[in-house]
mmCIF file of C-alpha atoms in Angstrom:
data_model
loop_
_atom_site.group_PDB
_atom_site.id
_atom_site.type_symbol
_atom_site.label_atom_id
_atom_site.label_comp_id
_atom_site.label_asym_id
_atom_site.label_seq_id
_atom_site.Cartn_x
_atom_site.Cartn_y
_atom_site.Cartn_z
ATOM 1 C CA MET A 1321 -61.525 -49.507 -53.195
ATOM 2 C CA HIS A 1322 -57.931 -50.952 -52.812
ATOM 3 C CA ALA A 1323 -55.885 -50.517 -49.640
ATOM 4 C CA GLY A 1324 -53.781 -47.357 -49.756
ATOM 5 C CA LYS A 1325 -53.270 -43.991 -48.134
ATOM 6 C CA GLN A 1326 -56.721 -42.977 -49.002
ATOM 7 C CA GLY A 1327 -58.397 -45.820 -47.360
ATOM 8 C CA ARG A 1328 -60.514 -43.746 -44.930
ATOM 9 C CA GLU A 1329 -64.199 -43.673 -44.140
ATOM 10 C CA ALA A 1330 -66.697 -41.218 -45.687
ATOM 11 C CA LEU A 1331 -70.257 -40.508 -45.528
ATOM 12 C CA VAL A 1332 -72.156 -39.523 -48.675
ATOM 13 C CA ALA A 1333 -75.540 -37.664 -48.142
ATOM 14 C CA GLY A 1334 -78.527 -37.892 -50.351
ATOM 15 C CA ASP A 1335 -77.579 -34.714 -51.999
ATOM 16 C CA GLY A 1336 -74.016 -36.015 -53.030
ATOM 17 C CA THR A 1337 -72.191 -34.166 -50.243
ATOM 18 C CA VAL A 1338 -69.231 -36.114 -48.999
ATOM 19 C CA THR A 1339 -68.008 -35.881 -45.388
ATOM 20 C CA ASP A 1340 -64.759 -37.471 -44.607
ATOM 21 C CA GLY A 1341 -63.896 -39.029 -41.205
ATOM 22 C CA THR A 1342 -65.744 -40.545 -38.405
ATOM 23 C CA HIS A 1343 -69.567 -40.268 -38.349
ATOM 24 C CA PRO A 1344 -71.939 -39.030 -35.561
ATOM 25 C CA GLU A 1345 -73.223 -41.735 -33.294
ATOM 26 C CA THR A 1346 -76.801 -42.852 -34.007
ATOM 27 C CA LYS A 1347 -79.219 -44.703 -31.877
ATOM 28 C CA ARG A 1348 -80.997 -46.415 -34.683
ATOM 29 C CA LEU A 1349 -79.836 -49.072 -37.298
ATOM 30 C CA ASP A 1350 -81.125 -48.670 -40.669
ATOM 31 C CA GLY A 1351 -79.528 -51.919 -41.968
ATOM 32 C CA GLY A 1352 -78.288 -53.214 -45.145
ATOM 33 C CA PHE A 1353 -74.979 -52.938 -47.050
ATOM 34 C CA THR A 1354 -73.652 -53.073 -50.575
ATOM 35 C CA ILE A 1355 -70.255 -54.450 -51.592
ATOM 36 C CA LEU A 1356 -68.632 -53.196 -54.726
ATOM 37 C CA ASN A 1357 -65.258 -54.028 -56.032
ATOM 38 C CA LEU A 1358 -64.048 -50.634 -57.519
ATOM 39 C CA PRO A 1359 -60.712 -49.391 -58.693
ATOM 40 C CA SER A 1360 -60.528 -46.177 -56.579
ATOM 41 C CA ARG A 1361 -61.979 -44.110 -53.812
ATOM 42 C CA GLU A 1362 -63.411 -41.694 -56.315
ATOM 43 C CA ALA A 1363 -65.284 -44.468 -58.087
ATOM 44 C CA ALA A 1364 -66.638 -45.595 -54.758
ATOM 45 C CA LEU A 1365 -67.833 -42.141 -53.811
ATOM 46 C CA GLU A 1366 -69.534 -41.765 -57.156
ATOM 47 C CA TRP A 1367 -71.423 -44.927 -56.442
ATOM 48 C CA ALA A 1368 -72.330 -43.872 -53.013
ATOM 49 C CA ARG A 1369 -73.793 -40.734 -54.510
ATOM 50 C CA LYS A 1370 -75.947 -42.555 -56.950
ATOM 51 C CA ILE A 1371 -77.138 -44.965 -54.259
ATOM 52 C CA ALA A 1372 -77.698 -42.040 -51.704
ATOM 53 C CA ALA A 1373 -79.765 -40.245 -54.330
ATOM 54 C CA SER A 1374 -81.859 -43.131 -55.257
ATOM 55 C CA CYS A 1375 -82.823 -44.257 -51.794
ATOM 56 C CA ARG A 1376 -82.786 -40.807 -50.418
ATOM 57 C CA CYS A 1377 -80.551 -41.765 -47.387
ATOM 58 C CA PRO A 1378 -76.832 -41.181 -46.433
ATOM 59 C CA GLN A 1379 -74.436 -43.884 -47.476
ATOM 60 C CA GLU A 1380 -71.273 -44.825 -45.516
ATOM 61 C CA VAL A 1381 -68.146 -45.741 -47.516
ATOM 62 C CA ARG A 1382 -65.630 -47.978 -45.990
ATOM 63 C CA GLU A 1383 -62.723 -49.713 -47.535
ATOM 64 C CA PHE A 1384 -61.795 -53.274 -46.634
ATOM 65 C CA GLN A 1385 -58.955 -55.543 -47.816
ATOM 66 C CA TYR A 1386 -60.126 -58.029 -50.585
ATOM 67 C CA ASP A 1387 -58.674 -61.489 -49.853
ATOM 68 C CA PRO A 1388 -58.096 -63.181 -53.445
ATOM 69 C CA LEU A 1389 -57.594 -66.559 -51.682
ATOM 70 C CA SER A 1390 -61.014 -66.704 -50.138
#
């Protein structure tokens, strides 16, 4: 996702439900992450739905700024 007004966090559940905003605290770390370079928030949420369904666990979506010079 590219930086912009819609650059906010989201949680996508295994059933595809999207929850915007901050997420409940948890006492365990499931670990792992996936970085995708996508054109929009909608594309990121669609990929999160696919990943959540395939691994049967919620996926957190976060935007970060891409640095083309790195």
